[in-house]
């Protein structure tokens, strides 16, 4: 179980050797939140040299969001704002990372393990450890810079002015809203506010990319982060007047 972390500034945390087994090169990471039972974690990783890893599969559901720099995954290049996700057990192609690249790396429902392989771990790989779908999992590669902002469809009238870019959506079951998984970039326009106090049946986390958002736990500026377990009340949001707030 991950502890409630809200809100912390990533610059206040120590660097560790990055948990990227089977890779060649140097990288360091800051642990934003960490589940010491199953190894799930949210981290900021900086590559101190060129880095590469052969194809294979993760032992957890894994997401990369590129803050700065460049990666090549298979034959595709991703720069700032690029995103990829792979469920546990799905083979991902070889990866090459440019020196100086800075990413957010998220692991869910598993640890840092990685197995070099030319095939998936099993004949069927699900969409994720919390999925309600019977469809097979797949590699998701997105360039958020090429996406249009969409209206917020997840909340009521008070949050209609928020804008979203959905990186990955695995819908919840109609019978169980604790299932599924959603990752997105969110933008709150300058001066936006919502005076409600709310809670959700699932955990939430976010890393502040730019701007400012004040709420009951403090202020979210660039580089701040929270991990909020299910059913923790939060709210009374007020976005900065100049830039609003952007988070992943």
mmCIF file of C-alpha atoms in Angstrom:
data_model
loop_
_atom_site.group_PDB
_atom_site.id
_atom_site.type_symbol
_atom_site.label_atom_id
_atom_site.label_comp_id
_atom_site.label_asym_id
_atom_site.label_seq_id
_atom_site.Cartn_x
_atom_site.Cartn_y
_atom_site.Cartn_z
ATOM 1 C CA UNK A 1 0.000 0.000 0.000
ATOM 2 C CA UNK A 2 1.331 3.418 -0.898
ATOM 3 C CA UNK A 3 1.189 6.134 1.767
ATOM 4 C CA UNK A 4 -0.657 9.398 1.248
ATOM 5 C CA UNK A 5 1.844 11.936 -0.145
ATOM 6 C CA UNK A 6 0.514 15.479 -0.517
ATOM 7 C CA UNK A 7 2.021 17.745 -1.551
ATOM 8 C CA UNK A 8 5.795 17.385 -1.971
ATOM 9 C CA UNK A 9 8.389 19.177 -4.089
ATOM 10 C CA UNK A 10 10.541 16.754 -6.068
ATOM 11 C CA UNK A 11 13.645 18.918 -5.606
ATOM 12 C CA UNK A 12 13.576 18.152 -1.872
ATOM 13 C CA UNK A 13 14.209 14.440 -2.436
ATOM 14 C CA UNK A 14 17.439 12.474 -2.785
ATOM 15 C CA UNK A 15 18.743 10.986 -6.010
ATOM 16 C CA UNK A 16 19.101 7.190 -6.215
ATOM 17 C CA UNK A 17 20.454 4.893 -8.867
ATOM 18 C CA UNK A 18 17.630 4.379 -11.352
ATOM 19 C CA UNK A 19 15.742 1.087 -11.171
ATOM 20 C CA UNK A 20 16.124 0.257 -14.861
ATOM 21 C CA UNK A 21 17.555 -3.271 -15.065
ATOM 22 C CA UNK A 22 19.022 -4.713 -18.273
ATOM 23 C CA UNK A 23 19.843 -1.220 -19.544
ATOM 24 C CA UNK A 24 23.217 0.162 -20.632
ATOM 25 C CA UNK A 25 24.104 3.667 -19.472
ATOM 26 C CA UNK A 26 23.765 5.876 -16.393
ATOM 27 C CA UNK A 27 20.504 7.177 -14.927
ATOM 28 C CA UNK A 28 19.315 8.470 -11.566
ATOM 29 C CA UNK A 29 15.859 8.727 -10.038
ATOM 30 C CA UNK A 30 13.930 10.551 -7.362
ATOM 31 C CA UNK A 31 11.165 8.546 -5.688
ATOM 32 C CA UNK A 32 7.999 10.629 -5.518
ATOM 33 C CA UNK A 33 5.991 7.804 -3.953
ATOM 34 C CA UNK A 34 6.818 4.151 -3.377
ATOM 35 C CA UNK A 35 4.863 1.044 -2.382
ATOM 36 C CA UNK A 36 7.281 -1.060 -0.363
ATOM 37 C CA UNK A 37 4.973 -4.084 -0.535
ATOM 38 C CA UNK A 38 4.627 -4.633 -4.292
ATOM 39 C CA UNK A 39 7.220 -2.204 -5.714
ATOM 40 C CA UNK A 40 4.805 0.192 -7.407
ATOM 41 C CA UNK A 41 6.350 3.649 -7.664
ATOM 42 C CA UNK A 42 6.178 7.098 -9.205
ATOM 43 C CA UNK A 43 9.602 8.523 -10.020
ATOM 44 C CA UNK A 44 11.437 11.252 -11.852
ATOM 45 C CA UNK A 45 14.330 9.800 -13.861
ATOM 46 C CA UNK A 46 17.216 11.737 -15.430
ATOM 47 C CA UNK A 47 19.551 9.979 -17.874
ATOM 48 C CA UNK A 48 23.118 11.078 -17.188
ATOM 49 C CA UNK A 49 24.450 9.425 -20.338
ATOM 50 C CA UNK A 50 23.062 7.875 -23.475
ATOM 51 C CA UNK A 51 21.069 4.809 -22.374
ATOM 52 C CA UNK A 52 19.608 1.813 -24.152
ATOM 53 C CA UNK A 53 17.831 -1.435 -23.420
ATOM 54 C CA UNK A 54 16.917 -4.385 -25.659
ATOM 55 C CA UNK A 55 13.340 -5.470 -26.226
ATOM 56 C CA UNK A 56 11.474 -7.328 -23.520
ATOM 57 C CA UNK A 57 8.644 -7.008 -21.019
ATOM 58 C CA UNK A 58 8.133 -5.175 -17.741
ATOM 59 C CA UNK A 59 6.952 -6.918 -14.590
ATOM 60 C CA UNK A 60 4.590 -4.009 -13.854
ATOM 61 C CA UNK A 61 2.266 -1.744 -15.830
ATOM 62 C CA UNK A 62 4.710 1.011 -16.852
ATOM 63 C CA UNK A 63 4.318 4.566 -18.179
ATOM 64 C CA UNK A 64 6.933 7.074 -19.355
ATOM 65 C CA UNK A 65 6.145 10.791 -19.835
ATOM 66 C CA UNK A 66 8.983 12.842 -21.311
ATOM 67 C CA UNK A 67 9.673 16.177 -19.626
ATOM 68 C CA UNK A 68 12.793 17.016 -21.654
ATOM 69 C CA UNK A 69 14.994 15.237 -24.196
ATOM 70 C CA UNK A 70 14.369 12.441 -26.671
ATOM 71 C CA UNK A 71 13.801 8.695 -26.748
ATOM 72 C CA UNK A 72 13.534 6.180 -29.565
ATOM 73 C CA UNK A 73 11.209 3.231 -28.987
ATOM 74 C CA UNK A 74 11.319 0.771 -31.829
ATOM 75 C CA UNK A 75 11.363 2.997 -34.916
ATOM 76 C CA UNK A 76 9.468 5.899 -33.297
ATOM 77 C CA UNK A 77 11.015 9.027 -31.806
ATOM 78 C CA UNK A 78 9.402 10.850 -28.873
ATOM 79 C CA UNK A 79 10.450 14.231 -27.512
ATOM 80 C CA UNK A 80 9.115 16.523 -24.809
ATOM 81 C CA UNK A 81 5.458 15.690 -24.171
ATOM 82 C CA UNK A 82 5.829 12.142 -25.526
ATOM 83 C CA UNK A 83 4.247 9.234 -23.666
ATOM 84 C CA UNK A 84 4.348 5.485 -23.788
ATOM 85 C CA UNK A 85 2.623 2.798 -21.735
ATOM 86 C CA UNK A 86 2.945 -0.974 -21.668
ATOM 87 C CA UNK A 87 1.047 -3.419 -19.448
ATOM 88 C CA UNK A 88 3.022 -6.001 -17.510
ATOM 89 C CA UNK A 89 4.121 -8.915 -19.675
ATOM 90 C CA UNK A 90 3.762 -7.153 -23.045
ATOM 91 C CA UNK A 91 6.944 -7.048 -25.096
ATOM 92 C CA UNK A 92 8.179 -3.543 -25.852
ATOM 93 C CA UNK A 93 10.730 -2.866 -28.601
ATOM 94 C CA UNK A 94 14.294 -1.781 -27.885
ATOM 95 C CA UNK A 95 14.616 1.701 -26.381
ATOM 96 C CA UNK A 96 17.356 4.287 -26.851
ATOM 97 C CA UNK A 97 17.491 7.435 -24.714
ATOM 98 C CA UNK A 98 19.389 10.654 -25.397
ATOM 99 C CA UNK A 99 21.768 11.916 -22.704
ATOM 100 C CA UNK A 100 20.087 14.491 -20.463
ATOM 101 C CA UNK A 101 16.563 13.192 -21.040
ATOM 102 C CA UNK A 102 14.236 13.793 -18.075
ATOM 103 C CA UNK A 103 11.113 11.636 -17.645
ATOM 104 C CA UNK A 104 8.346 10.798 -15.239
ATOM 105 C CA UNK A 105 8.243 7.015 -14.834
ATOM 106 C CA UNK A 106 5.247 5.315 -13.228
ATOM 107 C CA UNK A 107 5.016 1.645 -12.206
ATOM 108 C CA UNK A 108 1.716 0.134 -11.092
ATOM 109 C CA UNK A 109 0.957 -3.262 -9.559
ATOM 110 C CA UNK A 110 4.535 -4.512 -9.729
ATOM 111 C CA UNK A 111 8.203 -3.771 -9.212
ATOM 112 C CA UNK A 112 11.098 -2.639 -11.433
ATOM 113 C CA UNK A 113 11.693 -6.080 -12.964
ATOM 114 C CA UNK A 114 12.347 -6.361 -16.708
ATOM 115 C CA UNK A 115 12.957 -9.499 -18.751
ATOM 116 C CA UNK A 116 14.775 -9.362 -22.090
ATOM 117 C CA UNK A 117 12.656 -11.314 -24.550
ATOM 118 C CA UNK A 118 11.633 -11.520 -28.197
ATOM 119 C CA UNK A 119 8.016 -12.299 -27.275
ATOM 120 C CA UNK A 120 5.336 -11.516 -24.700
ATOM 121 C CA UNK A 121 5.470 -13.186 -21.302
ATOM 122 C CA UNK A 122 2.380 -15.267 -22.097
ATOM 123 C CA UNK A 123 -0.006 -15.977 -24.943
ATOM 124 C CA UNK A 124 -2.522 -13.490 -23.538
ATOM 125 C CA UNK A 125 -1.518 -10.217 -21.879
ATOM 126 C CA UNK A 126 -4.301 -8.138 -20.341
ATOM 127 C CA UNK A 127 -4.714 -4.369 -20.683
ATOM 128 C CA UNK A 128 -3.561 -3.898 -17.098
ATOM 129 C CA UNK A 129 -3.677 -5.307 -13.598
ATOM 130 C CA UNK A 130 -6.846 -3.342 -12.762
ATOM 131 C CA UNK A 131 -8.630 -3.790 -16.074
ATOM 132 C CA UNK A 132 -12.230 -4.854 -16.520
ATOM 133 C CA UNK A 133 -11.661 -5.618 -20.203
ATOM 134 C CA UNK A 134 -11.249 -8.965 -21.920
ATOM 135 C CA UNK A 135 -9.320 -7.297 -24.747
ATOM 136 C CA UNK A 136 -5.571 -7.934 -25.059
ATOM 137 C CA UNK A 137 -3.138 -5.309 -23.873
ATOM 138 C CA UNK A 138 -1.225 -3.173 -26.343
ATOM 139 C CA UNK A 139 1.650 -0.728 -26.506
ATOM 140 C CA UNK A 140 0.430 2.881 -26.315
ATOM 141 C CA UNK A 141 2.625 5.594 -27.869
ATOM 142 C CA UNK A 142 1.347 9.180 -27.889
ATOM 143 C CA UNK A 143 2.755 12.612 -28.718
ATOM 144 C CA UNK A 144 0.685 14.966 -26.569
ATOM 145 C CA UNK A 145 1.857 17.963 -28.624
ATOM 146 C CA UNK A 146 -0.132 16.666 -31.582
ATOM 147 C CA UNK A 147 -3.342 16.228 -29.586
ATOM 148 C CA UNK A 148 -6.170 18.737 -29.215
ATOM 149 C CA UNK A 149 -7.451 19.706 -25.793
ATOM 150 C CA UNK A 150 -10.793 18.055 -25.048
ATOM 151 C CA UNK A 151 -13.486 19.187 -22.598
ATOM 152 C CA UNK A 152 -13.523 17.538 -19.186
ATOM 153 C CA UNK A 153 -16.017 14.656 -19.244
ATOM 154 C CA UNK A 154 -15.231 13.199 -15.824
ATOM 155 C CA UNK A 155 -16.846 15.738 -13.484
ATOM 156 C CA UNK A 156 -19.950 17.908 -13.251
ATOM 157 C CA UNK A 157 -20.725 21.507 -14.061
ATOM 158 C CA UNK A 158 -18.150 23.104 -11.753
ATOM 159 C CA UNK A 159 -15.255 21.505 -13.665
ATOM 160 C CA UNK A 160 -16.511 22.017 -17.206
ATOM 161 C CA UNK A 161 -13.783 24.580 -17.971
ATOM 162 C CA UNK A 162 -10.943 22.107 -17.450
ATOM 163 C CA UNK A 163 -9.213 20.802 -20.575
ATOM 164 C CA UNK A 164 -7.739 17.312 -20.971
ATOM 165 C CA UNK A 165 -5.451 15.320 -23.226
ATOM 166 C CA UNK A 166 -6.085 11.623 -22.624
ATOM 167 C CA UNK A 167 -2.883 9.563 -22.880
ATOM 168 C CA UNK A 168 -4.488 6.234 -21.979
ATOM 169 C CA UNK A 169 -8.039 5.189 -21.089
ATOM 170 C CA UNK A 170 -9.060 1.738 -19.867
ATOM 171 C CA UNK A 171 -12.744 2.208 -18.974
ATOM 172 C CA UNK A 172 -14.162 1.013 -15.682
ATOM 173 C CA UNK A 173 -16.746 -1.727 -15.555
ATOM 174 C CA UNK A 174 -20.350 -0.433 -15.400
ATOM 175 C CA UNK A 175 -20.723 -2.582 -12.292
ATOM 176 C CA UNK A 176 -17.502 -1.580 -10.517
ATOM 177 C CA UNK A 177 -16.044 1.918 -10.738
ATOM 178 C CA UNK A 178 -12.947 0.770 -8.839
ATOM 179 C CA UNK A 179 -11.697 -0.877 -12.050
ATOM 180 C CA UNK A 180 -9.995 0.611 -15.094
ATOM 181 C CA UNK A 181 -7.225 3.203 -15.435
ATOM 182 C CA UNK A 182 -6.901 6.701 -16.893
ATOM 183 C CA UNK A 183 -3.769 8.810 -17.551
ATOM 184 C CA UNK A 184 -4.032 12.356 -18.860
ATOM 185 C CA UNK A 185 -2.569 15.822 -19.080
ATOM 186 C CA UNK A 186 -4.887 18.366 -17.454
ATOM 187 C CA UNK A 187 -4.997 22.154 -17.869
ATOM 188 C CA UNK A 188 -6.854 24.512 -15.533
ATOM 189 C CA UNK A 189 -7.364 27.944 -17.133
ATOM 190 C CA UNK A 190 -6.180 31.048 -15.272
ATOM 191 C CA UNK A 191 -8.419 31.926 -12.345
ATOM 192 C CA UNK A 192 -10.420 28.672 -12.534
ATOM 193 C CA UNK A 193 -11.920 27.579 -9.204
ATOM 194 C CA UNK A 194 -14.045 24.825 -7.710
ATOM 195 C CA UNK A 195 -15.170 25.287 -4.104
ATOM 196 C CA UNK A 196 -16.310 21.693 -3.542
ATOM 197 C CA UNK A 197 -14.685 19.144 -1.246
ATOM 198 C CA UNK A 198 -14.813 15.718 -2.897
ATOM 199 C CA UNK A 199 -13.411 12.207 -2.699
ATOM 200 C CA UNK A 200 -13.104 9.347 -5.178
ATOM 201 C CA UNK A 201 -13.315 5.538 -4.961
ATOM 202 C CA UNK A 202 -9.846 5.173 -6.543
ATOM 203 C CA UNK A 203 -6.389 6.614 -5.952
ATOM 204 C CA UNK A 204 -5.237 9.740 -7.764
ATOM 205 C CA UNK A 205 -1.804 11.177 -8.393
ATOM 206 C CA UNK A 206 -0.427 14.148 -10.303
ATOM 207 C CA UNK A 207 2.860 15.883 -11.078
ATOM 208 C CA UNK A 208 2.749 19.638 -11.646
ATOM 209 C CA UNK A 209 4.317 20.626 -14.959
ATOM 210 C CA UNK A 210 3.624 24.366 -14.955
ATOM 211 C CA UNK A 211 1.578 27.086 -13.289
ATOM 212 C CA UNK A 212 0.013 27.076 -9.839
ATOM 213 C CA UNK A 213 -3.005 25.476 -8.179
ATOM 214 C CA UNK A 214 -3.976 26.267 -4.573
ATOM 215 C CA UNK A 215 -6.225 23.902 -2.626
ATOM 216 C CA UNK A 216 -6.834 22.473 0.834
ATOM 217 C CA UNK A 217 -3.472 20.663 1.009
ATOM 218 C CA UNK A 218 -1.400 23.679 -0.054
ATOM 219 C CA UNK A 219 -0.044 24.838 -3.422
ATOM 220 C CA UNK A 220 0.883 22.838 -6.504
ATOM 221 C CA UNK A 221 3.662 24.614 -8.412
ATOM 222 C CA UNK A 222 6.027 23.231 -11.026
ATOM 223 C CA UNK A 223 7.738 20.099 -9.679
ATOM 224 C CA UNK A 224 5.240 19.374 -6.928
ATOM 225 C CA UNK A 225 3.504 16.004 -6.706
ATOM 226 C CA UNK A 226 0.815 14.151 -4.789
ATOM 227 C CA UNK A 227 -0.358 10.571 -4.394
ATOM 228 C CA UNK A 228 -3.811 10.443 -2.827
ATOM 229 C CA UNK A 229 -5.347 7.110 -1.771
ATOM 230 C CA UNK A 230 -9.019 6.433 -2.384
ATOM 231 C CA UNK A 231 -11.609 8.284 -0.274
ATOM 232 C CA UNK A 232 -9.325 11.128 0.861
ATOM 233 C CA UNK A 233 -11.241 14.414 0.736
ATOM 234 C CA UNK A 234 -9.699 17.240 -1.262
ATOM 235 C CA UNK A 235 -10.804 20.369 -3.020
ATOM 236 C CA UNK A 236 -11.491 24.090 -3.016
ATOM 237 C CA UNK A 237 -9.215 24.555 -6.007
ATOM 238 C CA UNK A 238 -8.051 27.958 -7.267
ATOM 239 C CA UNK A 239 -5.778 28.101 -10.330
ATOM 240 C CA UNK A 240 -3.151 30.817 -10.760
ATOM 241 C CA UNK A 241 -4.273 34.035 -12.436
ATOM 242 C CA UNK A 242 -1.387 34.195 -14.942
ATOM 243 C CA UNK A 243 -0.822 30.675 -16.319
ATOM 244 C CA UNK A 244 -3.438 28.503 -14.698
ATOM 245 C CA UNK A 245 -2.081 25.029 -13.944
ATOM 246 C CA UNK A 246 -0.893 22.066 -16.020
ATOM 247 C CA UNK A 247 -0.310 18.590 -14.581
ATOM 248 C CA UNK A 248 0.152 14.991 -15.625
#
